[in-house]
XYZ file of C-alpha atoms in Angstrom:
103
model
C -0.240 -3.744 10.548
C -0.448 -3.453 14.273
C -0.373 -6.305 16.760
C -4.152 -6.513 17.157
C -4.683 -6.737 13.387
C -2.204 -9.630 13.149
C -3.906 -11.449 16.028
C -7.348 -10.900 14.502
C -6.267 -12.329 11.144
C -4.545 -15.258 12.817
C -7.711 -16.116 14.752
C -9.811 -15.782 11.596
C -7.709 -18.429 9.817
C -8.904 -21.066 12.303
C -5.725 -23.056 11.761
C -3.699 -23.743 14.849
C 0.023 -24.074 14.145
C 0.357 -26.349 17.165
C -2.216 -28.784 15.770
C -0.601 -28.655 12.331
C 2.775 -29.434 13.906
C 1.304 -32.384 15.832
C -0.437 -33.763 12.733
C 2.776 -33.549 10.709
C 4.761 -35.175 13.500
C 2.171 -37.951 13.720
C 2.284 -38.478 9.968
C 6.059 -38.774 10.028
C 5.958 -41.381 12.796
C 3.149 -43.165 10.973
C 5.314 -43.348 7.867
C 8.253 -44.699 9.881
C 6.008 -47.320 11.491
C 4.457 -48.292 8.164
C 7.877 -48.716 6.537
C 9.201 -50.685 9.530
C 6.196 -53.031 9.455
C 6.610 -53.454 5.697
C 10.234 -54.481 6.206
C 9.300 -56.903 8.996
C 6.615 -58.510 6.818
C 8.928 -58.746 3.813
C 11.659 -60.404 5.874
C 9.157 -62.781 7.498
C 7.624 -63.710 4.138
C 11.074 -64.260 2.675
C 12.066 -66.522 5.587
C 8.765 -68.420 5.396
C 8.901 -68.760 1.611
C 5.715 -66.752 1.177
C 4.786 -64.336 -1.587
C 4.987 -60.625 -0.661
C 3.043 -59.116 -3.558
C 0.163 -57.932 -1.365
C 2.526 -56.197 1.063
C 4.394 -54.521 -1.786
C 1.137 -53.454 -3.469
C 0.065 -51.661 -0.278
C 3.503 -50.106 0.204
C 3.696 -48.715 -3.336
C 0.124 -47.456 -3.243
C 0.941 -45.520 -0.066
C 4.051 -44.042 -1.692
C 2.046 -43.152 -4.831
C -0.684 -41.362 -2.916
C 1.751 -39.472 -0.718
C 3.754 -38.343 -3.761
C 0.521 -37.348 -5.541
C -0.546 -35.211 -2.593
C 2.869 -33.529 -2.516
C 2.664 -32.904 -6.265
C -0.792 -31.335 -5.948
C 0.578 -28.834 -3.439
C 4.038 -28.131 -4.880
C 3.581 -28.863 -8.623
C 7.103 -30.344 -8.651
C 7.392 -32.852 -11.459
C 9.629 -35.088 -9.356
C 6.653 -35.901 -7.132
C 4.475 -36.545 -10.186
C 7.066 -38.952 -11.591
C 7.300 -40.803 -8.278
C 3.498 -40.957 -8.035
C 3.103 -42.419 -11.523
C 5.901 -44.972 -11.133
C 4.759 -46.022 -7.662
C 1.138 -46.338 -8.830
C 2.284 -48.506 -11.729
C 4.339 -50.664 -9.355
C 1.393 -50.962 -6.996
C -0.911 -52.113 -9.799
C 1.674 -54.639 -10.997
C 2.072 -56.112 -7.504
C -1.712 -56.153 -7.087
C -2.053 -58.071 -10.351
C 0.636 -60.522 -9.198
C -1.202 -61.036 -5.907
C -4.556 -61.598 -7.634
C -3.016 -64.057 -10.095
C -1.335 -65.900 -7.218
C -4.613 -66.183 -5.296
C -6.591 -67.306 -8.352
C -4.039 -69.932 -9.319
């Protein structure tokens, strides 16, 4: 393949590596921010004597969906295991939150 053929195929893909890099970087920082906020809320709820089931349900659902997406791409069973366990944890914490609210 010559240089022009490579450039033509690259343009035909319509996927900019720079944009992909920025999206991945943004996702990583989003994950860091989400985990930091989760920790802050858990510590605050602990100090205030509040229940944290809703916070933990959201956290585990995020982990489950991220692991599921990674499994769909890589087919690594480790990601599938994490997705199933995290989804189960998320549903358990959601049930705890609902029961707490309805009490």
